[in-house]
CSV table of C-alpha atoms and ligand atoms in Angstrom, one decimal:
chain,number,residue,atom,x,y,z
A,632,MET,CA,-47.9,121.1,231.2
A,633,SER,CA,-44.4,121.9,232.0
A,634,GLY,CA,-43.8,123.8,228.8
A,635,THR,CA,-40.3,125.1,228.4
A,636,HIS,CA,-39.5,124.4,232.0
A,637,ASN,CA,-39.1,120.8,233.2
A,638,ALA,CA,-40.7,120.7,236.6
A,639,LEU,CA,-38.0,118.4,237.9
A,640,ASP,CA,-35.3,120.8,236.8
A,641,VAL,CA,-37.1,123.5,238.7
A,642,ALA,CA,-37.6,121.4,241.8
A,643,VAL,CA,-33.9,120.3,241.9
A,644,ARG,CA,-32.7,123.8,241.2
A,645,GLN,CA,-34.8,125.2,244.1
A,646,PHE,CA,-33.4,122.5,246.4
A,647,ASP,CA,-29.8,123.2,245.3
A,648,MET,CA,-30.2,126.8,246.2
A,649,VAL,CA,-31.6,126.0,249.6
A,650,ALA,CA,-28.8,123.4,250.2
A,651,GLU,CA,-26.2,126.0,249.5
A,652,ARG,CA,-27.9,128.6,251.7
A,653,ILE,CA,-28.2,126.3,254.8
A,654,ASN,CA,-24.9,124.5,254.2
A,655,LEU,CA,-26.6,121.2,254.0
A,656,ASP,CA,-24.5,118.1,254.7
A,657,PRO,CA,-23.2,117.0,251.2
A,658,ALA,CA,-24.3,113.4,251.7
A,659,ILE,CA,-27.9,114.5,252.6
A,660,HIS,CA,-27.8,116.9,249.6
A,661,LYS,CA,-26.8,114.2,247.2
A,662,ARG,CA,-29.5,111.8,248.6
A,663,LEU,CA,-32.3,114.3,248.5
A,664,ARG,CA,-31.6,115.4,244.9
A,665,VAL,CA,-33.0,112.0,243.7
A,666,PRO,CA,-36.1,110.1,244.7
A,667,ALA,CA,-36.0,107.1,247.1
A,668,ARG,CA,-37.9,104.9,244.6
A,669,CYS,CA,-40.0,105.2,241.4
A,670,TYR,CA,-42.6,102.7,240.2
A,671,ILE,CA,-43.8,102.6,236.6
A,672,VAL,CA,-46.8,100.4,235.8
A,673,SER,CA,-48.7,99.6,232.7
A,674,CYS,CA,-52.5,99.5,233.2
A,675,PRO,CA,-54.4,97.7,230.5
A,676,VAL,CA,-58.0,98.8,230.5
A,677,ARG,CA,-61.0,97.4,228.6
A,678,MET,CA,-62.7,100.5,227.1
A,679,ASP,CA,-66.4,100.9,226.5
A,680,ASP,CA,-66.0,99.9,222.8
A,681,ARG,CA,-64.4,96.6,224.0
A,682,SER,CA,-60.9,97.7,222.7
A,683,VAL,CA,-58.0,97.6,225.2
A,684,GLU,CA,-55.9,100.7,226.0
A,685,VAL,CA,-52.7,100.5,227.9
A,686,PHE,CA,-52.1,103.5,230.2
A,687,THR,CA,-48.8,104.3,232.0
A,688,GLY,CA,-49.0,105.0,235.7
A,689,TYR,CA,-46.3,106.2,238.1
A,690,ARG,CA,-45.8,106.4,241.8
A,691,VAL,CA,-42.7,108.1,243.2
A,692,HIS,CA,-41.5,108.2,246.8
A,693,HIS,CA,-39.1,111.0,247.2
A,694,ASN,CA,-38.2,110.6,250.9
A,695,THR,CA,-39.8,108.7,253.8
A,696,SER,CA,-37.5,109.7,256.7
A,697,ARG,CA,-40.2,111.5,258.6
A,698,GLY,CA,-43.1,109.1,258.0
A,699,PRO,CA,-45.0,107.1,255.3
A,700,ALA,CA,-45.0,108.4,251.7
A,701,LYS,CA,-47.9,110.8,251.1
A,702,GLY,CA,-49.1,112.5,248.0
A,703,GLY,CA,-51.8,112.9,245.4
A,704,ILE,CA,-52.5,111.0,242.2
A,705,ARG,CA,-52.9,113.1,239.0
A,706,TYR,CA,-54.8,112.0,235.9
A,707,HIS,CA,-53.6,114.1,233.0
A,708,PRO,CA,-52.3,113.5,229.4
A,709,ASP,CA,-49.0,115.3,230.2
A,710,VAL,CA,-48.1,113.3,233.3
A,711,THR,CA,-44.5,112.1,233.1
A,712,LEU,CA,-42.0,110.5,235.5
A,713,ASP,CA,-40.1,113.8,235.8
A,714,GLU,CA,-43.2,115.7,236.7
A,715,VAL,CA,-44.4,113.1,239.3
A,716,THR,CA,-40.8,113.1,240.7
A,717,ALA,CA,-40.8,116.9,241.0
A,718,LEU,CA,-44.2,116.8,242.7
A,719,SER,CA,-43.0,114.1,245.1
A,720,MET,CA,-40.0,116.3,246.1
A,721,TRP,CA,-42.3,119.2,246.8
A,722,MET,CA,-44.5,117.0,249.0
A,723,THR,CA,-41.4,116.1,251.1
A,724,TRP,CA,-40.8,119.8,251.9
A,725,LYS,CA,-44.5,120.6,252.3
A,726,CYS,CA,-45.1,117.9,254.9
A,727,ALA,CA,-42.0,119.1,256.8
A,728,VAL,CA,-42.9,122.8,256.5
A,729,VAL,CA,-46.3,122.2,258.3
A,730,ASP,CA,-44.5,119.6,260.5
A,731,ILE,CA,-46.7,116.6,259.9
A,732,PRO,CA,-45.2,113.1,260.1
A,733,TYR,CA,-45.1,112.2,256.4
A,734,GLY,CA,-42.6,111.7,253.7
A,735,GLY,CA,-43.2,113.0,250.2
A,736,ALA,CA,-44.7,111.0,247.3
A,737,LYS,CA,-46.8,111.6,244.2
A,738,GLY,CA,-48.5,109.5,241.6
A,739,GLY,CA,-50.1,109.9,238.2
A,740,VAL,CA,-51.5,108.2,235.1
A,741,ALA,CA,-51.0,109.6,231.6
A,742,CYS,CA,-54.5,109.6,230.4
A,743,ASN,CA,-57.2,112.1,229.3
A,744,PRO,CA,-60.0,111.6,231.9
A,745,LYS,CA,-62.2,114.2,230.1
A,746,GLN,CA,-62.5,111.7,227.3
A,747,MET,CA,-63.1,108.6,229.5
A,748,SER,CA,-66.4,107.3,230.8
A,749,ARG,CA,-67.0,106.7,234.5
A,750,THR,CA,-66.6,102.9,233.9
A,751,GLU,CA,-63.3,103.4,232.0
A,752,LEU,CA,-62.0,105.6,234.8
A,753,GLN,CA,-63.1,103.0,237.4
A,754,HIS,CA,-61.3,100.2,235.5
A,755,LEU,CA,-58.2,102.3,235.1
A,756,THR,CA,-58.2,103.2,238.8
A,757,ARG,CA,-58.7,99.7,240.0
A,758,ARG,CA,-55.9,98.3,237.7
A,759,TYR,CA,-53.5,101.1,238.7
A,760,THR,CA,-54.2,100.3,242.4
A,761,SER,CA,-53.8,96.5,241.8
A,762,GLU,CA,-50.4,97.1,240.2
A,763,LEU,CA,-49.4,99.1,243.3
A,764,VAL,CA,-51.2,97.1,245.9
A,765,ASN,CA,-47.9,96.1,247.7
A,766,VAL,CA,-46.7,99.7,247.6
A,767,PHE,CA,-49.8,101.5,248.9
A,768,GLY,CA,-50.7,100.9,252.6
A,769,PRO,CA,-51.7,102.9,255.7
A,770,ARG,CA,-48.2,102.6,257.1
A,771,THR,CA,-46.3,102.9,253.9
A,772,ASP,CA,-47.9,105.0,251.2
A,773,ILE,CA,-51.2,106.9,251.4
A,774,PRO,CA,-52.5,108.5,248.1
A,775,ALA,CA,-54.9,111.4,247.8
A,776,PRO,CA,-56.6,113.4,245.0
A,777,ASP,CA,-54.8,115.8,242.7
A,778,VAL,CA,-55.6,117.2,239.3
A,779,TYR,CA,-58.6,115.4,237.7
A,780,THR,CA,-58.9,112.8,240.5
A,781,ASN,CA,-61.6,113.1,243.1
A,782,PRO,CA,-63.3,111.4,246.1
A,783,GLN,CA,-65.0,108.8,244.0
A,784,ILE,CA,-61.6,107.7,242.6
A,785,MET,CA,-60.2,107.6,246.1
A,786,ALA,CA,-63.2,105.3,247.0
A,787,TRP,CA,-62.3,102.9,244.2
A,788,ILE,CA,-58.7,102.9,245.4
A,789,MET,CA,-59.8,102.2,249.0
A,790,ASP,CA,-62.1,99.4,247.8
A,791,THR,CA,-59.6,97.7,245.6
A,792,TYR,CA,-56.9,97.8,248.3
A,793,SER,CA,-59.4,96.6,250.9
A,794,MET,CA,-60.6,93.7,248.7
A,795,SER,CA,-57.1,92.5,248.3
A,796,ILE,CA,-56.3,92.5,252.0
A,797,GLY,CA,-59.7,91.2,253.1
A,798,TYR,CA,-61.1,94.0,255.3
A,799,ALA,CA,-62.0,97.7,254.9
A,800,GLU,CA,-58.9,99.9,255.4
A,801,PRO,CA,-59.9,103.6,255.4
A,802,GLY,CA,-56.3,104.5,256.3
A,803,VAL,CA,-54.9,103.6,252.9
A,804,VAL,CA,-56.1,106.7,251.1
A,805,THR,CA,-57.3,110.2,252.0
A,806,GLY,CA,-59.7,112.6,250.3
A,807,LYS,CA,-62.4,109.8,250.5
A,808,PRO,CA,-66.1,110.4,250.6
A,809,ILE,CA,-67.4,110.9,254.1
A,810,PRO,CA,-69.5,107.7,254.4
A,811,ILE,CA,-66.4,105.5,254.0
A,812,GLY,CA,-64.1,107.3,256.4
A,813,GLY,CA,-63.5,110.7,254.7
A,814,SER,CA,-62.9,113.7,257.0
A,815,LEU,CA,-65.3,116.6,257.3
A,816,GLY,CA,-63.6,119.6,255.8
A,817,ARG,CA,-61.2,117.7,253.6
A,818,ASN,CA,-62.8,118.8,250.3
A,819,GLU,CA,-62.2,122.4,251.0
A,820,ALA,CA,-59.1,122.0,253.1
A,821,THR,CA,-56.5,123.1,250.5
A,822,SER,CA,-58.4,126.2,249.8
A,823,ARG,CA,-59.2,126.9,253.5
A,824,GLY,CA,-55.5,126.6,254.3
A,825,CYS,CA,-54.6,128.9,251.4
A,826,VAL,CA,-57.1,131.4,252.7
A,827,PHE,CA,-55.7,131.1,256.2
A,828,SER,CA,-52.3,132.0,254.8
A,829,ILE,CA,-53.7,135.0,253.0
A,830,TYR,CA,-55.4,136.1,256.2
A,831,SER,CA,-52.1,135.9,258.0
A,832,MET,CA,-50.4,137.9,255.3
A,833,LEU,CA,-53.2,140.5,255.3
A,834,LYS,CA,-52.9,140.8,259.1
A,835,ARG,CA,-49.1,141.4,258.8
A,836,LEU,CA,-49.9,144.1,256.2
A,837,ASN,CA,-52.7,145.6,258.3
A,838,ARG,CA,-55.2,145.1,255.5
A,839,ASP,CA,-58.8,144.1,255.5
A,840,VAL,CA,-60.1,141.1,253.5
A,841,ASN,CA,-63.1,143.3,252.5
A,842,GLU,CA,-60.8,145.5,250.4
A,843,GLN,CA,-59.3,142.6,248.4
A,844,THR,CA,-59.9,142.0,244.8
A,845,VAL,CA,-59.1,138.4,243.9
A,846,ALA,CA,-58.3,136.6,240.6
A,847,VAL,CA,-58.3,132.8,240.5
A,848,GLN,CA,-56.5,130.8,237.8
A,849,GLY,CA,-58.0,127.3,237.7
A,850,TYR,CA,-61.6,126.9,238.8
A,851,GLY,CA,-61.4,123.3,240.1
A,852,ASN,CA,-61.5,122.0,243.6
A,853,VAL,CA,-58.8,124.4,245.0
A,854,GLY,CA,-59.7,127.5,243.0
A,855,TYR,CA,-63.4,127.3,243.4
A,856,HIS,CA,-63.4,126.7,247.2
A,857,ALA,CA,-60.8,129.5,247.7
A,858,ALA,CA,-63.0,131.9,245.8
A,859,ASP,CA,-66.1,130.8,247.7
A,860,ILE,CA,-64.5,131.2,251.1
A,861,LEU,CA,-62.9,134.6,250.3
A,862,HIS,CA,-66.2,135.8,248.8
A,863,ASP,CA,-68.1,134.8,252.0
A,864,ALA,CA,-65.4,136.7,254.0
A,865,GLY,CA,-66.1,139.9,252.0
A,866,ALA,CA,-63.5,139.9,249.3
A,867,THR,CA,-64.5,140.6,245.6
A,868,ILE,CA,-63.7,137.8,243.2
A,869,VAL,CA,-63.0,139.7,240.0
A,870,ALA,CA,-61.8,136.8,237.7
A,871,ALA,CA,-61.6,133.1,237.3
A,872,SER,CA,-60.5,130.7,234.6
A,873,ASP,CA,-60.2,127.1,233.6
A,874,SER,CA,-58.4,125.2,230.8
A,875,ARG,CA,-60.6,126.8,228.2
A,876,GLY,CA,-60.1,130.5,229.3
A,877,GLY,CA,-61.4,132.9,231.9
A,878,VAL,CA,-64.0,135.5,232.8
A,879,TYR,CA,-63.6,139.0,234.4
A,880,ASN,CA,-65.9,141.4,236.1
A,881,PRO,CA,-64.3,144.1,238.1
A,882,LYS,CA,-67.5,144.5,240.1
A,883,GLY,CA,-67.3,140.9,241.2
A,884,LEU,CA,-68.4,137.4,240.3
A,885,ASP,CA,-70.6,135.1,242.4
A,886,PRO,CA,-68.4,132.0,242.9
A,887,ARG,CA,-71.3,129.6,243.5
A,888,ASP,CA,-73.3,130.8,240.5
A,889,LEU,CA,-70.1,130.7,238.4
A,890,ALA,CA,-69.5,127.1,239.6
A,891,ALA,CA,-73.1,126.2,238.6
A,892,HIS,CA,-72.5,127.7,235.2
A,893,LYS,CA,-69.2,125.6,234.9
A,894,ASN,CA,-71.1,122.5,236.0
A,895,GLU,CA,-73.7,123.0,233.4
A,896,THR,CA,-71.5,124.0,230.4
A,897,GLY,CA,-68.1,122.5,231.3
A,898,THR,CA,-66.4,125.9,231.5
A,899,VAL,CA,-66.5,129.3,233.2
A,900,GLN,CA,-66.4,130.8,229.8
A,901,GLY,CA,-69.6,132.4,228.6
A,902,TYR,CA,-70.7,133.3,232.1
A,903,PRO,CA,-73.3,136.0,231.7
A,904,GLY,CA,-72.3,139.6,232.6
A,905,ALA,CA,-68.6,139.0,232.5
A,906,ASP,CA,-65.9,139.7,229.9
A,907,SER,CA,-64.0,136.9,228.4
A,908,ILE,CA,-60.3,136.8,229.1
A,909,THR,CA,-57.4,134.4,228.4
A,910,ASN,CA,-55.5,132.6,231.2
A,911,GLU,CA,-52.5,134.8,230.4
A,912,GLU,CA,-54.6,138.0,230.8
A,913,LEU,CA,-56.0,136.7,234.1
A,914,LEU,CA,-52.5,136.5,235.6
A,915,GLU,CA,-51.8,140.2,234.8
A,916,LEU,CA,-55.1,141.6,235.9
A,917,GLU,CA,-55.6,144.6,238.2
A,918,CYS,CA,-56.3,142.9,241.5
A,919,THR,CA,-54.8,142.7,245.0
A,920,VAL,CA,-54.7,138.9,245.4
A,921,LEU,CA,-53.8,136.4,242.7
A,922,ILE,CA,-54.4,132.6,243.3
A,923,PRO,CA,-52.8,130.4,240.7
A,924,ALA,CA,-54.8,127.1,241.3
A,925,ALA,CA,-54.3,125.2,238.0
A,926,LEU,CA,-51.0,123.8,236.9
A,927,ASP,CA,-47.2,124.4,237.2
A,928,ASN,CA,-45.1,126.8,235.2
A,929,GLN,CA,-47.7,129.7,234.8
A,930,ILE,CA,-45.7,132.6,236.2
A,931,THR,CA,-42.4,132.8,234.4
A,932,GLU,CA,-39.7,135.4,233.5
A,933,ARG,CA,-42.0,136.2,230.6
A,934,ASN,CA,-44.9,137.6,232.6
A,935,ALA,CA,-43.6,138.1,236.2
A,936,ASP,CA,-42.9,141.8,235.7
A,937,ARG,CA,-46.5,142.4,234.6
A,938,ILE,CA,-48.2,140.7,237.6
A,939,LYS,CA,-50.1,143.5,239.4
A,940,ALA,CA,-51.4,141.6,242.5
A,941,ASP,CA,-49.5,142.4,245.7
A,942,ILE,CA,-50.2,139.0,247.2
A,943,ILE,CA,-49.7,135.8,245.2
A,944,ALA,CA,-50.9,132.7,247.0
A,945,GLU,CA,-50.0,129.4,245.3
A,946,GLY,CA,-52.9,127.1,245.4
A,947,ALA,CA,-51.3,125.0,242.6
A,948,ASN,CA,-48.1,123.2,242.9
A,949,GLY,CA,-45.1,124.7,241.1
A,950,PRO,CA,-46.9,127.6,239.3
A,951,THR,CA,-43.8,129.9,239.5
A,952,THR,CA,-40.4,129.4,238.0
A,953,PRO,CA,-37.3,130.3,240.0
A,954,ALA,CA,-36.5,133.2,237.7
A,955,ALA,CA,-40.0,134.5,238.2
A,956,ASP,CA,-39.6,134.1,242.0
A,957,ASP,CA,-36.7,136.5,241.9
A,958,ILE,CA,-38.5,139.0,239.8
A,959,LEU,CA,-41.5,139.0,242.1
A,960,TYR,CA,-39.3,139.3,245.2
A,961,ASP,CA,-37.4,142.2,243.7
A,962,ARG,CA,-40.8,143.9,243.0
A,963,GLY,CA,-41.8,143.6,246.6
A,964,LYS,CA,-44.6,141.1,246.1
A,965,TYR,CA,-45.9,139.0,249.0
A,966,HIS,CA,-45.5,135.6,247.5
A,967,LEU,CA,-47.0,132.7,249.5
A,968,PRO,CA,-45.3,129.6,248.1
A,969,ASP,CA,-47.1,126.3,247.3
A,970,VAL,CA,-45.3,124.3,250.1
A,971,LEU,CA,-47.0,126.7,252.6
A,972,ALA,CA,-50.1,128.1,250.8
A,973,ASN,CA,-51.5,124.8,249.7
A,974,ALA,CA,-50.4,122.6,252.6
A,975,GLY,CA,-53.9,122.7,254.1
A,976,GLY,CA,-54.9,119.7,251.9
A,977,VAL,CA,-52.2,117.4,253.1
A,978,THR,CA,-52.7,118.6,256.7
A,979,VAL,CA,-56.4,117.6,256.6
A,980,SER,CA,-55.4,114.4,254.8
A,981,TYR,CA,-53.2,113.8,257.9
A,982,PHE,CA,-56.3,114.4,260.1
A,983,GLU,CA,-58.3,112.0,257.9
A,984,TRP,CA,-55.7,109.3,258.2
A,985,VAL,CA,-55.4,109.7,262.0
A,986,GLN,CA,-59.3,109.5,262.3
A,987,GLY,CA,-59.3,106.5,260.0
A,988,LEU,CA,-56.6,104.6,262.0
A,989,GLU,CA,-58.5,105.3,265.2
A,990,ARG,CA,-62.0,104.8,263.7
A,991,TYR,CA,-62.9,107.9,265.7
A,992,PHE,CA,-64.2,111.0,263.8
A,993,TRP,CA,-64.0,114.7,264.5
A,994,THR,CA,-66.5,117.5,263.9
A,995,GLU,CA,-65.9,120.0,261.1
A,996,GLU,CA,-65.2,122.7,263.7
A,997,GLU,CA,-62.4,120.6,265.2
A,998,VAL,CA,-60.9,119.9,261.8
A,999,ASN,CA,-61.0,123.6,260.8
A,1000,SER,CA,-59.6,124.9,264.0
A,1001,LYS,CA,-56.8,122.4,264.1
A,1002,LEU,CA,-56.0,123.3,260.5
A,1003,LYS,CA,-55.9,126.9,261.4
A,1004,GLY,CA,-53.5,126.2,264.3
A,1005,ILE,CA,-51.1,124.4,262.0
A,1006,MET,CA,-51.3,126.9,259.1
A,1007,ASP,CA,-50.9,129.9,261.4
A,1008,ARG,CA,-47.9,128.4,263.1
A,1009,ALA,CA,-46.3,127.5,259.7
A,1010,PHE,CA,-46.9,131.0,258.3
A,1011,GLU,CA,-45.4,132.7,261.4
A,1012,ASN,CA,-42.3,130.4,261.2
A,1013,VAL,CA,-41.8,131.1,257.5
A,1014,TRP,CA,-42.5,134.8,257.7
A,1015,HIS,CA,-40.1,135.3,260.6
A,1016,LEU,CA,-37.3,133.4,258.8
A,1017,SER,CA,-37.9,135.3,255.6
A,1018,GLN,CA,-37.6,138.6,257.4
A,1019,THR,CA,-34.5,137.7,259.5
A,1020,GLU,CA,-32.7,136.0,256.6
A,1021,LYS,CA,-33.9,138.5,254.0
A,1022,VAL,CA,-35.1,135.8,251.6
A,1023,ASN,CA,-38.3,135.2,249.8
A,1024,MET,CA,-40.9,133.0,251.5
A,1025,ARG,CA,-40.3,130.0,249.3
A,1026,MET,CA,-36.6,130.0,250.3
A,1027,ALA,CA,-37.6,130.4,254.0
A,1028,SER,CA,-40.2,127.6,253.7
A,1029,TYR,CA,-37.6,125.3,252.1
A,1030,MET,CA,-35.0,126.2,254.7
A,1031,ILE,CA,-37.4,125.1,257.4
A,1032,GLY,CA,-38.6,122.0,255.5
A,1033,VAL,CA,-35.2,120.8,254.3
A,1034,LYS,CA,-33.6,121.2,257.7
A,1035,ARG,CA,-36.4,119.1,259.3
A,1036,VAL,CA,-35.9,116.3,256.7
A,1037,ALA,CA,-32.1,116.5,257.1
A,1038,GLU,CA,-32.4,116.3,260.9
A,1039,ALA,CA,-34.6,113.1,260.6
A,1040,MET,CA,-32.2,111.5,258.1
A,1041,LEU,CA,-29.1,112.3,260.3
A,1042,LEU,CA,-30.8,110.9,263.4
A,1043,ARG,CA,-31.9,107.7,261.6
A,1044,GLY,CA,-28.5,107.3,260.0
A,1045,LEU,CA,-27.5,105.4,256.8
A,1046,TYR,CA,-28.3,101.7,256.5
A,1047,PRO,CA,-26.4,99.6,255.8
A,1048,GLN,CA,-23.2,101.5,256.5
B,313,NAD,P1,-59.0,120.1,239.7
B,313,NAD,O1,-58.8,119.0,238.7
B,313,NAD,O2,-60.1,120.1,240.6
B,313,NAD,O3,-59.0,121.5,239.0
B,313,NAD,C1,-58.0,122.0,238.1
B,313,NAD,C2,-58.6,123.2,237.4
B,313,NAD,O4,-57.6,123.8,236.6
B,313,NAD,C3,-59.8,122.9,236.4
B,313,NAD,O5,-60.8,123.8,236.6
B,313,NAD,C4,-59.1,123.0,235.0
B,313,NAD,O6,-60.0,123.4,234.0
B,313,NAD,C5,-58.1,124.1,235.3
B,313,NAD,N1,-57.0,124.1,234.3
B,313,NAD,C6,-56.4,123.0,233.7
B,313,NAD,N2,-55.5,123.4,232.8
B,313,NAD,C7,-55.5,124.8,232.9
B,313,NAD,C8,-54.8,125.8,232.3
B,313,NAD,N3,-53.8,125.5,231.4
B,313,NAD,N4,-55.0,127.1,232.6
B,313,NAD,C9,-56.0,127.4,233.5
B,313,NAD,N5,-56.7,126.5,234.1
B,313,NAD,C10,-56.5,125.2,233.9
B,313,NAD,O7,-57.6,120.1,240.5
B,313,NAD,P2,-57.3,120.7,241.9
B,313,NAD,O8,-57.3,119.5,242.9
B,313,NAD,O9,-58.1,121.9,242.2
B,313,NAD,O10,-55.7,121.0,241.8
B,313,NAD,C11,-55.3,122.3,241.2
B,313,NAD,C12,-53.9,122.5,241.7
B,313,NAD,O11,-53.8,122.5,243.1
B,313,NAD,C13,-52.8,121.5,241.2
B,313,NAD,O12,-51.6,122.2,240.9
B,313,NAD,C14,-52.7,120.6,242.4
B,313,NAD,O13,-51.5,119.9,242.4
B,313,NAD,C15,-52.8,121.6,243.5
B,313,NAD,N6,-53.1,121.0,244.8
B,313,NAD,C16,-54.3,120.4,245.0
B,313,NAD,C17,-54.6,119.9,246.2
B,313,NAD,C18,-55.9,119.2,246.5
B,313,NAD,O14,-56.2,118.9,247.7
B,313,NAD,N7,-56.8,119.0,245.5
B,313,NAD,C19,-53.7,120.0,247.3
B,313,NAD,C20,-52.5,120.7,247.1
B,313,NAD,C21,-52.3,121.2,245.8
């Protein structure tokens, strides 16, 4: 997944650049380069053929100065401690950029969920949760979905945790199904937030959404909903891809129809009336908006100078390497970084958590309008700083996020002295 670039090296390098730029207190810098704590657990699972497999699971808390640890759980064969640690660091900055009261965490299990049955996935999820039952908690660590995990898996986490404490605790996990305390709007929240940040960018550039041609890499939860919302708003979705490859039609694809095709066949490939393209080709297509919504390390120094889209909105975490960031900035691209562009997911997770703790649930309109308020404010802060400091929007986002985390750490102080 991380190819030639180790995600943790990238995350630390990005942080070092920010620390230097904002003259970060050296003690805070040293502390934030490493995670607060990492858990590694072995999860023995009885497979359908009665054999036992042992899967390695991780949970990393990067920093919890501003609130409980928050972050998704990823099921993927390439999950490593380094990757989970990088993702946890990005979560710390992301929660601070949108100013919600959470610290940063991430989890993952090295497994291939595509080759596992529903029963095997349930057993794995319940064992992983049991191993971390004293780590997870509504006041301490609140997981959520990430790559190849979904609301059903969150329901099993909620149930396993609740069984162990003796009562139903919806606040322990977000991204749950609605009937057990999920929030309306959570499923589409990451994409909706991403689209709000694209709208803010278009407004700044005096451009109309109707004129945009959009390519989406990764047609999962984030990619599909982003395509769907933009299509409804009048944009033309020209391309989409998944792990097996992509499809392209300059006249436009129907996102729902394409999703139905993927549901039926397991891939967007082979969609009638569209040309087949590779993931690499998708990134370099003629379009105005590019949404990487798959995995990290997709836009690198190898292809950054061939990206044609003017606006790149990072639905995925870590899709661009630091060298590629510089190339895109020098080429005058409008590059909405992950910590801003995909922060809608954790923002509505925060809403779901608040609703769960209060046992009082909001309408979808309330959720979406509060999300818009937070996303618009975050965009304006980041845009303003990027203009005044003449830095790219990632650097501006990090400057805001890291300063907020540092402020909380300095106020709380070091314990014990
Ligand atoms: P998902 O599992 O629903 O979808 C992932 C998609 O990416 C799938 O369609 C898969 O086929 C595709 N994919 C996998 N490998 C690929 C490759 N090499 N090239 C192209 N496509 C590939 O996951 P998701 O929840 O949509 O997450 C996607 C990205 O968004 C991840 O980087 C995740 O960390 C990030 N993200 C997700 C959320 C959320 O709320 N789900 C929030 C913030 C960020």
